[in-house]
Tab-separated table of C-alpha atoms in Angstrom:
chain	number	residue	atom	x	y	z
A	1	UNK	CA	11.744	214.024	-169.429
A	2	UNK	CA	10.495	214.883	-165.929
A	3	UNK	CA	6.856	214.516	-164.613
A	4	UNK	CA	5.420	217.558	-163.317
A	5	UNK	CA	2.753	217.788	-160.772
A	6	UNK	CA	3.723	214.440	-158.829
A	7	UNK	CA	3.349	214.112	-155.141
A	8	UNK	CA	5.786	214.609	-151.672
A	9	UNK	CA	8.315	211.490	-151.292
A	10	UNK	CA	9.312	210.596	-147.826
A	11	UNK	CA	12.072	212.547	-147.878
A	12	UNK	CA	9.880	215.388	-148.827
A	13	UNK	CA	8.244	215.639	-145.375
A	14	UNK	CA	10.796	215.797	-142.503
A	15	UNK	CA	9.575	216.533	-139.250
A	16	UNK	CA	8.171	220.069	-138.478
A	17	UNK	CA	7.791	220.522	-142.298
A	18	UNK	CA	4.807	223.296	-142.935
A	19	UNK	CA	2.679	224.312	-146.404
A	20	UNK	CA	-0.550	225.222	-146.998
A	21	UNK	CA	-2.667	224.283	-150.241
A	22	UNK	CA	-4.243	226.472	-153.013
A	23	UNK	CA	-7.462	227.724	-152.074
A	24	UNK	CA	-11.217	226.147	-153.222
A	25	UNK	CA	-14.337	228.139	-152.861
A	26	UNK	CA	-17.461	226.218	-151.461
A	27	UNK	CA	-20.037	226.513	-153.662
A	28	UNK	CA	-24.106	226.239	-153.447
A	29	UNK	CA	-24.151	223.653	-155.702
A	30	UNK	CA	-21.265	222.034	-154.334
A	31	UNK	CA	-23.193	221.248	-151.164
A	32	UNK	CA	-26.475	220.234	-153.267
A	33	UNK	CA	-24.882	217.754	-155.287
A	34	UNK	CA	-22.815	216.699	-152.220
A	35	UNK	CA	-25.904	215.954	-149.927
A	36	UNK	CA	-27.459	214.339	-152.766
A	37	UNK	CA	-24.681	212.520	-153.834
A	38	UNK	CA	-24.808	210.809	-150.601
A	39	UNK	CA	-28.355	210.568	-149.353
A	40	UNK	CA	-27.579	213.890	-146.732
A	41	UNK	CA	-30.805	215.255	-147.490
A	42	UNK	CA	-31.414	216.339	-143.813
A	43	UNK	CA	-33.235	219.649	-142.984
A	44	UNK	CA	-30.175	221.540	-142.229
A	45	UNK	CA	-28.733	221.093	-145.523
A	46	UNK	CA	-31.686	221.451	-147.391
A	47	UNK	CA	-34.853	223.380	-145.967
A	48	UNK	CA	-33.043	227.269	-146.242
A	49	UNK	CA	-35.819	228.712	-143.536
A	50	UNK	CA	-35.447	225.834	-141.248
A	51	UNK	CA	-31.752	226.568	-141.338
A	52	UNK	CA	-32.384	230.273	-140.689
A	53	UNK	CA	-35.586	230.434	-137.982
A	54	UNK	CA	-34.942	227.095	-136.464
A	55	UNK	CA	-30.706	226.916	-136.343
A	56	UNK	CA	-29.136	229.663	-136.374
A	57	UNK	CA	-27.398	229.810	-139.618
A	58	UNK	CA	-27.947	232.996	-142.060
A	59	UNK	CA	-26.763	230.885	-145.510
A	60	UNK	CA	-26.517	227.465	-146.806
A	61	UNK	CA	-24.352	225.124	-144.610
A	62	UNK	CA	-21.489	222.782	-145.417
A	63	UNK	CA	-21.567	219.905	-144.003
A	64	UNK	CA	-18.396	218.855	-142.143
A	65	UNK	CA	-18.004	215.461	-144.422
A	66	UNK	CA	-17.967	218.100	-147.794
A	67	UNK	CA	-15.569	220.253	-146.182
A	68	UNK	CA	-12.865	217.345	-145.008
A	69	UNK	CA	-13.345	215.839	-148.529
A	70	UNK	CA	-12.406	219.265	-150.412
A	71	UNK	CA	-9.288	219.304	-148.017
A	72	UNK	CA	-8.259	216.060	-149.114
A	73	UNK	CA	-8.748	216.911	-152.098
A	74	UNK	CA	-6.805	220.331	-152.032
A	75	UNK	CA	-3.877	217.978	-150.632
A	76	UNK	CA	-4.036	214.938	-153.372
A	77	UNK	CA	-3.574	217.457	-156.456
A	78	UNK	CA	-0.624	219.120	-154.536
A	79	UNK	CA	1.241	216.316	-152.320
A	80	UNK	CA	0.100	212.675	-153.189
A	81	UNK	CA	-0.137	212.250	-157.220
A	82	UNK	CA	2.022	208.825	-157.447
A	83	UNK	CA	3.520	208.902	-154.144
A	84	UNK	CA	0.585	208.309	-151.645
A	85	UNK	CA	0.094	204.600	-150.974
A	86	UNK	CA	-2.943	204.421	-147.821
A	87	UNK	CA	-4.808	206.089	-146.010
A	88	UNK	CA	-3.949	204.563	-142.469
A	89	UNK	CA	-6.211	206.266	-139.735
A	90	UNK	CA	-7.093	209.833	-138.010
A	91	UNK	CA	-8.683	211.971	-135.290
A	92	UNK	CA	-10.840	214.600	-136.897
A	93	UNK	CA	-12.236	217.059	-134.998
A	94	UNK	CA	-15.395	219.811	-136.743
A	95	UNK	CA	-14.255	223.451	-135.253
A	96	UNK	CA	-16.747	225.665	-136.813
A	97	UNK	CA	-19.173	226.226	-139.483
A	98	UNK	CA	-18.178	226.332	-143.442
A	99	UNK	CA	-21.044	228.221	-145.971
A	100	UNK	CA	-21.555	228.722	-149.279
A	101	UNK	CA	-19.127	231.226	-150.478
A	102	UNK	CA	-16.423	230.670	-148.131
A	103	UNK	CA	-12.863	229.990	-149.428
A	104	UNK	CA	-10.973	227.220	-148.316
A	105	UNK	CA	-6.932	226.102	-147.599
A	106	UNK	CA	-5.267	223.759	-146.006
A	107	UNK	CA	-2.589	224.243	-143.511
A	108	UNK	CA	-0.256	221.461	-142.978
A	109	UNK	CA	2.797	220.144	-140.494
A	110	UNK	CA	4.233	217.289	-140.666
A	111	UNK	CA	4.436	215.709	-136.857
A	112	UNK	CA	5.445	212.435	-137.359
A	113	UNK	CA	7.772	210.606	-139.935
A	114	UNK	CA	9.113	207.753	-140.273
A	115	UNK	CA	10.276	204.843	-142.138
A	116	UNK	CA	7.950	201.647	-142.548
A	117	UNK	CA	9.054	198.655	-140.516
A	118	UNK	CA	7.020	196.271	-142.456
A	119	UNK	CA	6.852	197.770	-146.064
A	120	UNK	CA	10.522	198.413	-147.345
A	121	UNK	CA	10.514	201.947	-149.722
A	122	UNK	CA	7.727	203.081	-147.653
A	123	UNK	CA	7.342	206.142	-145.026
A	124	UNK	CA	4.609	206.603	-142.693
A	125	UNK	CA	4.098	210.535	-142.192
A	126	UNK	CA	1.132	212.031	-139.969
A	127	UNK	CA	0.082	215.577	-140.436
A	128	UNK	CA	-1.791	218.006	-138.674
A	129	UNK	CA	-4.458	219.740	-141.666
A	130	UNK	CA	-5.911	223.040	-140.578
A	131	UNK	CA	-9.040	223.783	-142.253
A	132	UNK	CA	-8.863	227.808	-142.809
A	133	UNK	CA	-11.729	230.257	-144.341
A	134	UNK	CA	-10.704	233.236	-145.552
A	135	UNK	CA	-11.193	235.053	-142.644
A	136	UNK	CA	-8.315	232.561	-140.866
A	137	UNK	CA	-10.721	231.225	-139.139
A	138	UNK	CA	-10.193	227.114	-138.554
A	139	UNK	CA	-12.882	225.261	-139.386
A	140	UNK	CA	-12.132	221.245	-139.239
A	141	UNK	CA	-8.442	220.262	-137.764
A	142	UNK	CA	-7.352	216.436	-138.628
A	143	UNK	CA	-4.374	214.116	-138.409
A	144	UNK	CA	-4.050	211.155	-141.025
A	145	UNK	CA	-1.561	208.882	-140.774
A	146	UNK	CA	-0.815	208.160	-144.809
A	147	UNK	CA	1.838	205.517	-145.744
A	148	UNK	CA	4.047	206.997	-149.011
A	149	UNK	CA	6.425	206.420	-151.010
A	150	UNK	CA	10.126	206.894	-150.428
A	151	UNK	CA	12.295	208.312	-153.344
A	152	UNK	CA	15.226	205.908	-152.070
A	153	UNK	CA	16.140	202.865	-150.448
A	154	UNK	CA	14.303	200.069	-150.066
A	155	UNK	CA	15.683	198.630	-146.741
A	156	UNK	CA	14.778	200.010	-143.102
């Protein structure tokens, strides 16, 4: 019987390969229980008037961390379920503000694969992940380098 809902095999990503994920509203108690979660309990995340008369910001802000982990989770219930093996390294780079209420997706191309030297039955794949709102704007751009599994052969 076949297994639905498993991950992207090597041979699932060539180069130049694009997709974008399902999208994920931000919530306001998303980013409470986030910057609690994790001891974030700065001013900009939780005094509301500070964040208004002092920054700038008309709404609750998401911090960059909270957004990058919703992407990655947008992409491991889509692409990695079984077939994702490490998380190897990236450049991430914040491009804009996320608030309560905004909708998330991630756009991604695949702009490196290839097969493991070291780890037989492995690929290493590097992405570019676009951050978009619902307004396309991009808000957080990133490239992991992930090591995954290969649907066939084991040798080089």
């Amino acid at each position: 019987m076949e297994t639905v809902g498993l991950g992207f095999c090597f041979e699932d990503l060539p180069l130049g390969r694009q997709f974008q994920t399902i999208g994920r509203t931000v919530t306001e108690p998303d980013i409470v229980n986030f910057i609690n979660a994790i001891g974030m309990t700065e001013v900009l995340f939780t005094n509301l008037d500070f964040l208004k008369n002092e920054a700038g910001f008309k709404g609750r802000l998401a911090p960059g961390s909270l957004v990058y982990c919703f992407a990655e989770g947008l992409l491991a219930q889509s692409t990695m379920q079984g077939t994702g093996f490490a998380f190897l390294g990236m450049q991430l780079d914040v491009k804009g503000p996320t608030f309560a209420g905004d909708t998330i997706h991630v756009e991604c191309e695949v702009t490196e694969a290839r097969r493991s030297e070291s780890r037989p039955g492995r690929g290493l794949v590097r992405t570019r992940n676009r951050v978009v709102k619902q307004d396309g704007t991009v808000v957080l751009e990133y490239t992991p380098l992930r090591m995954i599994k290969c649907r066939t052969g084991g040798t080089r």
